[in-house]
């Protein structure tokens, strides 16, 4: 299946190669470099590149291209998933997956790759098994190793691989037994200039940190499991229990892992916690423009918005920005044309505002489009979908563990933009009216310089506010 | 590299390790380290495990280049293949099979064959991995390897399943016949196989299903097609109505839960399986998992941050989803895309608008107007792409759009993109009759700029000139001649050629032939409007989700997805003979008056179930001892007859029974005999374990109802699993029957007896949720039901991994769940081993030092003779006696059930009631615990 793997930095430095079958010359990567150059942005490199004798399947992660060489038919997703698993394993082992850490730990990386694939077919990809085979480096151990020459390779052989629950290592022992869960939700949304939601969905994950002795069997239940209908699970979860009882029953891997991910896309379920009043306009003459942005809270369930950052990708002709912010700091990078306004915590009493003028390249035509805004934010102790964990039961072991759950909401790909086909200039031929009469008035074309702002009230849904999370469980449990 | 060589030759492991690390780093960077081969290979047997591993890495990398030297290492691996530790055996095979040296092919073949029958599933998995390696090294071995694959396909462990199917796909994907017998097993194991194996198995089963089952959608389409034709309908009625093969359904049912896998490749594999195999109505379930189809329209809205290829794909989906109802939303969305900085994407968006316009008639004008607006866009690429799309749209109804053609004619002054200029010129030429005034003027301008144009534009200028000459020669004759003259001296021979050809065709001369008359027809023929097609069409003949499908070109090793067969092949090929592996056997003891025995042994061959029924009617007044004995005899008889001739009919067997019964009654009841038969009885009972595999055994077929059971006699200690009070009337006891558990020799047989003390039926009694220590396994019994006051005995197998950890599980009835646990005394973890005196001494010699435990003890009052000692020891532990010359010594031997470690016990008696106990066992924990138990038993 997977013949070879090449790791290539964003700068084009091929810094690691590994072959699972006969050696394939690194010159095969020339085809990749060609595609890389053509794509301009690293993200735009096609995931599958065809060469006369091979296929190159690649992913781009943490500024590294993982380029695998394939010779025969294989589902591309199989390879892509595996490459991501490799990157995640590096992250797990070294804290981060970067060119530097991989180069620093090249021997461990090599040992890992050796165990993860056999003859190009995945062998051991579970973190728990790998950690039994090859111990992750710690500062202390690497110091001791340098002095004594002892090894990173586990003395014991991986018994976990032989068991029916291959994801958990055997003989786990802790003095403090604890199980923590992080419910992390990201809102992906596109809102138009008036604040109307064009599209919104929630991508949620439950990350677990479980340090429990022995062979515990956990059952996690929710107050409102009906919210979740599009879910995917770690292999340890028993699918059938979820289907029949809507509880998550599992024997956990030891340590950190992602228990499940879910997707909530019903528009009315996605609360939008923030609104933006924006007016960015460019004058027909004088090579200048004006910018005025205000950010305010919308459906926040009474929580505070934190780590608020507004990012604007300016048109190429914008040379500089002379602005003043009532809160936070702003920075305009004239090379990348990115304006970043770091606001921090949002105070609902005094809404932050960024205002001022933009100077444009003289003589250049006025930009045709208004730039869209990207928002970053964080809300602690809230899962914006309203998802709430009910309880965690431990079976099969006698101890009473510490248990906790944390909720956090973040902005994912959160964009404000104006989806209009705005046409300027004297040679306008005919106004293009979309055929539907259902078009809302706020979505009509607005002339340059006269921004159309619709009232930005809170969208009131008929529902009661969803229950909020954030509490740590009562202790101890009873079962 | 002399310093590295020195380090490798040193005695210190730390130096060797450092050297190996540096060498591996060199390999990782792609530097050549092959000249170190002799120095490295010497360390292949190094004790330090990390040095060893790194040497393996090096060896596998360079063995192909240094074949002769590589052979030096082979003996190390051969030794490893015989190691008692399964993980060392596996790793030796892994490295051995990765060394690509042709000369060792026979050694590899032998190693693979041996490993394929290894006790350890992990070693068997490694064997499966080694098969494609050997196959690629030497394809000649194919036939032998297929035999190994066949053997491994029959393996019942999840660990092996994925790997062997992968080997199957690489070596002999066309041998679909090898799958038949394993099909159901693969379907049932699927959910527990690791995720990568799941993908491979699902893809293979998709292909398999296409060869074996009927198209579930075929009748639907036929009915639809012939709806109106009565005659056809009647023939259709005569046809056998479509019924899905239960095996087809099994596959669909067992893959469905995997849609919730975290692994996208697994989800995709299931999705393609449903796409290719499911009835149309069921394909919808994959839609949500993939986020496909109309309700999810908005999921495909494109973000500026999406990579180009994702944008293009989303655009494709949106275009395909467009219909009258949603077109306005989609068009509005497309408009935003045109402003993107990503030019490839803008071009694709404009093409998408064009496709929507051709597909949905009612928005054609809207789209056309919108595209015309784009002609005034500042970005030339946008304009050019729009021109090309407009050209295609106009061809559909040119007469209504002369104003647009005029508008485009004006654009020729400004547009510089050659393709767009060429498109405009073609349009004007094609529809010159709609713009009679403008067309000659455009030609005039073009004649002026001819020499500076790109080749494609020049060709279209010639085209335009020719068409105008034919329709309006009065105004354009001179212009055309001028253009043709310019073209005659062009540098490009295509253009010179075209000019010469056209001149001959359109300008009438004396010599010009018959074609001249048809020039107008040739040039101004009505041309069919082009169809705006998806760039993704025409790839549906590839299996969805495959590399070939993505590239729309057949990749090496792609296996065609066969068409559904016209008629289904024989489904019975998938029936499995379970004669010697898993049998469905059930023992129900009882009778109307408490004296009957029903012994059912069912064996499912090709869909026939053989019941060997032995039914004894006897009198209620008999003593339980006699009863036991009788049952024992009957069972022996039955076992014998069953094994001798399975085909023997039931009637003849019941004849046997009556004979037996009369014999029995005449037998005398001596004590010795009673005891012996009692023991037999237990053994036999355990042999007839009740593992009713729901797959092979249909419980409904047993309709007899029995009311009472008699427990096996008391030689074996019973433990309580569930008290009848806690169990709300359900009492459960268990004992260790000390019988080999036939379905899995590594499991300890645990006999469980259920008694229903309530007045109502207990249904669906089964095991759920076993919570086991790592490595432990349990083989459950099939669901049973209990009538009021009925008792049923079943046998389960538990692999305790040679530890005394309890196996916890839930016993579930149709109403309740009980947490129970089975805890084995250490003595039950072993099985007798038969050794000679010499063997015993030899083995004992190997297990000295830390593996030997010595303990002095004083024998209990009742331990007066050898006989009692033997009885006590064998009651404590499942050991067999080893012959011994000395009358002061008793020796016993056994092997642990799970890993087969020898356990040797010696009791040496001394004068005055003293004794010494010696236990030799590699597993020190087992040894220590056993010593404790035997001490207790002997000192009582």
mmCIF file with all atom_site columns, C-alpha atoms in Angstrom, chain A residues 139-269:
data_model
loop_
_atom_site.group_PDB
_atom_site.id
_atom_site.type_symbol
_atom_site.label_atom_id
_atom_site.label_alt_id
_atom_site.label_comp_id
_atom_site.label_asym_id
_atom_site.label_entity_id
_atom_site.label_seq_id
_atom_site.pdbx_PDB_ins_code
_atom_site.Cartn_x
_atom_site.Cartn_y
_atom_site.Cartn_z
_atom_site.occupancy
_atom_site.B_iso_or_equiv
_atom_site.pdbx_formal_charge
_atom_site.auth_seq_id
_atom_site.auth_comp_id
_atom_site.auth_asym_id
_atom_site.auth_atom_id
_atom_site.pdbx_PDB_model_num
ATOM 1   C CA . UNK A 1 139 ? 13.661  15.919 29.306 1.00 0.00 ? 139 UNK A CA 1
ATOM 2   C CA . UNK A 1 140 ? 14.783  13.825 32.243 1.00 0.00 ? 140 UNK A CA 1
ATOM 3   C CA . UNK A 1 141 ? 14.879  10.605 30.301 1.00 0.00 ? 141 UNK A CA 1
ATOM 4   C CA . UNK A 1 142 ? 16.742  12.056 27.363 1.00 0.00 ? 142 UNK A CA 1
ATOM 5   C CA . UNK A 1 143 ? 19.348  13.404 29.818 1.00 0.00 ? 143 UNK A CA 1
ATOM 6   C CA . UNK A 1 144 ? 19.666  10.073 31.541 1.00 0.00 ? 144 UNK A CA 1
ATOM 7   C CA . UNK A 1 145 ? 19.817  8.334  28.185 1.00 0.00 ? 145 UNK A CA 1
ATOM 8   C CA . UNK A 1 146 ? 22.642  10.536 27.000 1.00 0.00 ? 146 UNK A CA 1
ATOM 9   C CA . UNK A 1 147 ? 24.649  9.790  30.110 1.00 0.00 ? 147 UNK A CA 1
ATOM 10  C CA . UNK A 1 148 ? 23.906  6.107  30.555 1.00 0.00 ? 148 UNK A CA 1
ATOM 11  C CA . UNK A 1 149 ? 23.165  5.118  27.004 1.00 0.00 ? 149 UNK A CA 1
ATOM 12  C CA . UNK A 1 150 ? 19.946  3.466  28.022 1.00 0.00 ? 150 UNK A CA 1
ATOM 13  C CA . UNK A 1 151 ? 17.164  3.287  25.558 1.00 0.00 ? 151 UNK A CA 1
ATOM 14  C CA . UNK A 1 152 ? 13.802  4.614  24.617 1.00 0.00 ? 152 UNK A CA 1
ATOM 15  C CA . UNK A 1 153 ? 12.597  1.258  23.499 1.00 0.00 ? 153 UNK A CA 1
ATOM 16  C CA . UNK A 1 154 ? 10.268  -0.407 25.918 1.00 0.00 ? 154 UNK A CA 1
ATOM 17  C CA . UNK A 1 155 ? 11.676  -3.512 27.529 1.00 0.00 ? 155 UNK A CA 1
ATOM 18  C CA . UNK A 1 156 ? 8.319   -5.175 27.513 1.00 0.00 ? 156 UNK A CA 1
ATOM 19  C CA . UNK A 1 157 ? 6.661   -6.161 24.339 1.00 0.00 ? 157 UNK A CA 1
ATOM 20  C CA . UNK A 1 158 ? 3.213   -4.816 23.600 1.00 0.00 ? 158 UNK A CA 1
ATOM 21  C CA . UNK A 1 159 ? 0.771   -7.084 25.297 1.00 0.00 ? 159 UNK A CA 1
ATOM 22  C CA . UNK A 1 160 ? -2.039  -4.694 24.430 1.00 0.00 ? 160 UNK A CA 1
ATOM 23  C CA . UNK A 1 161 ? -1.806  -5.678 20.823 1.00 0.00 ? 161 UNK A CA 1
ATOM 24  C CA . UNK A 1 162 ? -2.725  -9.196 21.747 1.00 0.00 ? 162 UNK A CA 1
ATOM 25  C CA . UNK A 1 163 ? -5.808  -8.338 23.670 1.00 0.00 ? 163 UNK A CA 1
ATOM 26  C CA . UNK A 1 164 ? -9.340  -7.836 22.508 1.00 0.00 ? 164 UNK A CA 1
ATOM 27  C CA . UNK A 1 165 ? -9.090  -4.179 23.505 1.00 0.00 ? 165 UNK A CA 1
ATOM 28  C CA . UNK A 1 166 ? -6.033  -3.177 21.559 1.00 0.00 ? 166 UNK A CA 1
ATOM 29  C CA . UNK A 1 167 ? -6.339  0.512  22.344 1.00 0.00 ? 167 UNK A CA 1
ATOM 30  C CA . UNK A 1 168 ? -5.640  0.127  26.062 1.00 0.00 ? 168 UNK A CA 1
ATOM 31  C CA . UNK A 1 169 ? -2.305  -0.828 27.502 1.00 0.00 ? 169 UNK A CA 1
ATOM 32  C CA . UNK A 1 170 ? -2.200  -3.448 30.204 1.00 0.00 ? 170 UNK A CA 1
ATOM 33  C CA . UNK A 1 171 ? -1.402  -3.025 33.856 1.00 0.00 ? 171 UNK A CA 1
ATOM 34  C CA . UNK A 1 172 ? -2.312  0.649  34.222 1.00 0.00 ? 172 UNK A CA 1
ATOM 35  C CA . UNK A 1 173 ? -1.831  1.920  37.782 1.00 0.00 ? 173 UNK A CA 1
ATOM 36  C CA . UNK A 1 174 ? -2.429  5.349  39.239 1.00 0.00 ? 174 UNK A CA 1
ATOM 37  C CA . UNK A 1 175 ? -2.482  6.542  42.803 1.00 0.00 ? 175 UNK A CA 1
ATOM 38  C CA . UNK A 1 176 ? -4.927  9.268  41.882 1.00 0.00 ? 176 UNK A CA 1
ATOM 39  C CA . UNK A 1 177 ? -7.575  8.001  39.558 1.00 0.00 ? 177 UNK A CA 1
ATOM 40  C CA . UNK A 1 178 ? -9.067  10.751 37.457 1.00 0.00 ? 178 UNK A CA 1
ATOM 41  C CA . UNK A 1 179 ? -11.174 11.219 34.360 1.00 0.00 ? 179 UNK A CA 1
ATOM 42  C CA . UNK A 1 180 ? -11.635 14.616 32.757 1.00 0.00 ? 180 UNK A CA 1
ATOM 43  C CA . UNK A 1 181 ? -13.621 15.527 29.695 1.00 0.00 ? 181 UNK A CA 1
ATOM 44  C CA . UNK A 1 182 ? -13.447 18.693 27.621 1.00 0.00 ? 182 UNK A CA 1
ATOM 45  C CA . UNK A 1 183 ? -16.456 19.510 25.505 1.00 0.00 ? 183 UNK A CA 1
ATOM 46  C CA . UNK A 1 184 ? -15.078 21.836 22.841 1.00 0.00 ? 184 UNK A CA 1
ATOM 47  C CA . UNK A 1 185 ? -17.386 23.387 20.277 1.00 0.00 ? 185 UNK A CA 1
ATOM 48  C CA . UNK A 1 186 ? -16.425 25.480 17.306 1.00 0.00 ? 186 UNK A CA 1
ATOM 49  C CA . UNK A 1 187 ? -18.906 27.595 15.426 1.00 0.00 ? 187 UNK A CA 1
ATOM 50  C CA . UNK A 1 188 ? -18.458 27.701 11.699 1.00 0.00 ? 188 UNK A CA 1
ATOM 51  C CA . UNK A 1 189 ? -20.596 30.424 10.259 1.00 0.00 ? 189 UNK A CA 1
ATOM 52  C CA . UNK A 1 190 ? -21.004 32.767 7.363  1.00 0.00 ? 190 UNK A CA 1
ATOM 53  C CA . UNK A 1 191 ? -22.992 35.885 8.112  1.00 0.00 ? 191 UNK A CA 1
ATOM 54  C CA . UNK A 1 192 ? -23.838 38.531 5.630  1.00 0.00 ? 192 UNK A CA 1
ATOM 55  C CA . UNK A 1 193 ? -23.256 42.193 6.155  1.00 0.00 ? 193 UNK A CA 1
ATOM 56  C CA . UNK A 1 194 ? -26.595 42.656 7.861  1.00 0.00 ? 194 UNK A CA 1
ATOM 57  C CA . UNK A 1 195 ? -25.823 39.949 10.389 1.00 0.00 ? 195 UNK A CA 1
ATOM 58  C CA . UNK A 1 196 ? -28.183 37.413 8.880  1.00 0.00 ? 196 UNK A CA 1
ATOM 59  C CA . UNK A 1 197 ? -26.881 33.897 9.138  1.00 0.00 ? 197 UNK A CA 1
ATOM 60  C CA . UNK A 1 198 ? -26.183 32.518 5.707  1.00 0.00 ? 198 UNK A CA 1
ATOM 61  C CA . UNK A 1 199 ? -24.820 29.351 7.106  1.00 0.00 ? 199 UNK A CA 1
ATOM 62  C CA . UNK A 1 200 ? -23.934 28.103 10.572 1.00 0.00 ? 200 UNK A CA 1
ATOM 63  C CA . UNK A 1 201 ? -22.963 24.847 12.105 1.00 0.00 ? 201 UNK A CA 1
ATOM 64  C CA . UNK A 1 202 ? -21.223 23.540 15.181 1.00 0.00 ? 202 UNK A CA 1
ATOM 65  C CA . UNK A 1 203 ? -18.297 21.191 15.093 1.00 0.00 ? 203 UNK A CA 1
ATOM 66  C CA . UNK A 1 204 ? -17.932 19.636 18.502 1.00 0.00 ? 204 UNK A CA 1
ATOM 67  C CA . UNK A 1 205 ? -15.442 17.268 20.028 1.00 0.00 ? 205 UNK A CA 1
ATOM 68  C CA . UNK A 1 206 ? -15.157 15.642 23.414 1.00 0.00 ? 206 UNK A CA 1
ATOM 69  C CA . UNK A 1 207 ? -11.538 15.283 24.395 1.00 0.00 ? 207 UNK A CA 1
ATOM 70  C CA . UNK A 1 208 ? -10.820 12.981 27.270 1.00 0.00 ? 208 UNK A CA 1
ATOM 71  C CA . UNK A 1 209 ? -7.981  12.708 29.690 1.00 0.00 ? 209 UNK A CA 1
ATOM 72  C CA . UNK A 1 210 ? -8.538  9.461  31.529 1.00 0.00 ? 210 UNK A CA 1
ATOM 73  C CA . UNK A 1 211 ? -6.034  8.208  34.046 1.00 0.00 ? 211 UNK A CA 1
ATOM 74  C CA . UNK A 1 212 ? -7.717  5.259  35.686 1.00 0.00 ? 212 UNK A CA 1
ATOM 75  C CA . UNK A 1 213 ? -6.141  2.095  37.025 1.00 0.00 ? 213 UNK A CA 1
ATOM 76  C CA . UNK A 1 214 ? -6.975  -1.375 35.854 1.00 0.00 ? 214 UNK A CA 1
ATOM 77  C CA . UNK A 1 215 ? -9.637  -1.978 33.296 1.00 0.00 ? 215 UNK A CA 1
ATOM 78  C CA . UNK A 1 216 ? -12.438 0.498  33.984 1.00 0.00 ? 216 UNK A CA 1
ATOM 79  C CA . UNK A 1 217 ? -15.603 0.421  31.939 1.00 0.00 ? 217 UNK A CA 1
ATOM 80  C CA . UNK A 1 218 ? -17.081 3.890  31.663 1.00 0.00 ? 218 UNK A CA 1
ATOM 81  C CA . UNK A 1 219 ? -20.523 5.080  30.744 1.00 0.00 ? 219 UNK A CA 1
ATOM 82  C CA . UNK A 1 220 ? -20.998 8.713  29.864 1.00 0.00 ? 220 UNK A CA 1
ATOM 83  C CA . UNK A 1 221 ? -24.513 10.029 29.522 1.00 0.00 ? 221 UNK A CA 1
ATOM 84  C CA . UNK A 1 222 ? -25.911 13.373 28.441 1.00 0.00 ? 222 UNK A CA 1
ATOM 85  C CA . UNK A 1 223 ? -28.809 15.477 29.662 1.00 0.00 ? 223 UNK A CA 1
ATOM 86  C CA . UNK A 1 224 ? -29.825 16.118 26.081 1.00 0.00 ? 224 UNK A CA 1
ATOM 87  C CA . UNK A 1 225 ? -28.423 13.402 23.839 1.00 0.00 ? 225 UNK A CA 1
ATOM 88  C CA . UNK A 1 226 ? -31.008 14.156 21.176 1.00 0.00 ? 226 UNK A CA 1
ATOM 89  C CA . UNK A 1 227 ? -28.946 17.119 20.098 1.00 0.00 ? 227 UNK A CA 1
ATOM 90  C CA . UNK A 1 228 ? -26.440 14.720 18.687 1.00 0.00 ? 228 UNK A CA 1
ATOM 91  C CA . UNK A 1 229 ? -27.406 12.918 15.563 1.00 0.00 ? 229 UNK A CA 1
ATOM 92  C CA . UNK A 1 230 ? -24.280 13.139 13.490 1.00 0.00 ? 230 UNK A CA 1
ATOM 93  C CA . UNK A 1 231 ? -21.508 11.644 15.560 1.00 0.00 ? 231 UNK A CA 1
ATOM 94  C CA . UNK A 1 232 ? -18.360 9.668  15.118 1.00 0.00 ? 232 UNK A CA 1
ATOM 95  C CA . UNK A 1 233 ? -16.589 7.757  17.816 1.00 0.00 ? 233 UNK A CA 1
ATOM 96  C CA . UNK A 1 234 ? -13.236 6.494  18.931 1.00 0.00 ? 234 UNK A CA 1
ATOM 97  C CA . UNK A 1 235 ? -13.167 2.748  18.240 1.00 0.00 ? 235 UNK A CA 1
ATOM 98  C CA . UNK A 1 236 ? -13.430 2.018  21.967 1.00 0.00 ? 236 UNK A CA 1
ATOM 99  C CA . UNK A 1 237 ? -17.050 3.212  22.032 1.00 0.00 ? 237 UNK A CA 1
ATOM 100 C CA . UNK A 1 238 ? -19.724 0.565  21.706 1.00 0.00 ? 238 UNK A CA 1
ATOM 101 C CA . UNK A 1 239 ? -21.817 1.694  18.744 1.00 0.00 ? 239 UNK A CA 1
ATOM 102 C CA . UNK A 1 240 ? -24.736 -0.479 19.656 1.00 0.00 ? 240 UNK A CA 1
ATOM 103 C CA . UNK A 1 241 ? -25.144 0.984  23.123 1.00 0.00 ? 241 UNK A CA 1
ATOM 104 C CA . UNK A 1 242 ? -25.259 4.429  21.560 1.00 0.00 ? 242 UNK A CA 1
ATOM 105 C CA . UNK A 1 243 ? -27.851 3.357  19.039 1.00 0.00 ? 243 UNK A CA 1
ATOM 106 C CA . UNK A 1 244 ? -30.080 1.717  21.601 1.00 0.00 ? 244 UNK A CA 1
ATOM 107 C CA . UNK A 1 245 ? -29.611 3.833  24.723 1.00 0.00 ? 245 UNK A CA 1
ATOM 108 C CA . UNK A 1 246 ? -27.872 7.023  23.632 1.00 0.00 ? 246 UNK A CA 1
ATOM 109 C CA . UNK A 1 247 ? -25.106 6.556  26.177 1.00 0.00 ? 247 UNK A CA 1
ATOM 110 C CA . UNK A 1 248 ? -21.420 6.300  25.450 1.00 0.00 ? 248 UNK A CA 1
ATOM 111 C CA . UNK A 1 249 ? -20.076 3.090  26.925 1.00 0.00 ? 249 UNK A CA 1
ATOM 112 C CA . UNK A 1 250 ? -16.383 2.414  26.557 1.00 0.00 ? 250 UNK A CA 1
ATOM 113 C CA . UNK A 1 251 ? -13.222 1.013  28.046 1.00 0.00 ? 251 UNK A CA 1
ATOM 114 C CA . UNK A 1 252 ? -10.975 4.017  27.595 1.00 0.00 ? 252 UNK A CA 1
ATOM 115 C CA . UNK A 1 253 ? -7.447  4.132  26.225 1.00 0.00 ? 253 UNK A CA 1
ATOM 116 C CA . UNK A 1 254 ? -5.014  5.314  28.859 1.00 0.00 ? 254 UNK A CA 1
ATOM 117 C CA . UNK A 1 255 ? -4.249  9.036  28.743 1.00 0.00 ? 255 UNK A CA 1
ATOM 118 C CA . UNK A 1 256 ? -5.417  11.660 26.287 1.00 0.00 ? 256 UNK A CA 1
ATOM 119 C CA . UNK A 1 257 ? -7.657  10.804 23.381 1.00 0.00 ? 257 UNK A CA 1
ATOM 120 C CA . UNK A 1 258 ? -10.591 12.140 21.419 1.00 0.00 ? 258 UNK A CA 1
ATOM 121 C CA . UNK A 1 259 ? -13.680 10.282 22.547 1.00 0.00 ? 259 UNK A CA 1
ATOM 122 C CA . UNK A 1 260 ? -16.061 11.555 19.929 1.00 0.00 ? 260 UNK A CA 1
ATOM 123 C CA . UNK A 1 261 ? -16.770 14.311 17.505 1.00 0.00 ? 261 UNK A CA 1
ATOM 124 C CA . UNK A 1 262 ? -20.128 15.618 16.405 1.00 0.00 ? 262 UNK A CA 1
ATOM 125 C CA . UNK A 1 263 ? -21.695 18.001 14.045 1.00 0.00 ? 263 UNK A CA 1
ATOM 126 C CA . UNK A 1 264 ? -24.795 20.091 14.620 1.00 0.00 ? 264 UNK A CA 1
ATOM 127 C CA . UNK A 1 265 ? -25.983 21.824 11.537 1.00 0.00 ? 265 UNK A CA 1
ATOM 128 C CA . UNK A 1 266 ? -29.638 22.637 12.103 1.00 0.00 ? 266 UNK A CA 1
ATOM 129 C CA . UNK A 1 267 ? -29.536 26.365 11.664 1.00 0.00 ? 267 UNK A CA 1
ATOM 130 C CA . UNK A 1 268 ? -31.919 27.206 14.473 1.00 0.00 ? 268 UNK A CA 1
ATOM 131 C CA . UNK A 1 269 ? -29.794 25.315 16.955 1.00 0.00 ? 269 UNK A CA 1
#
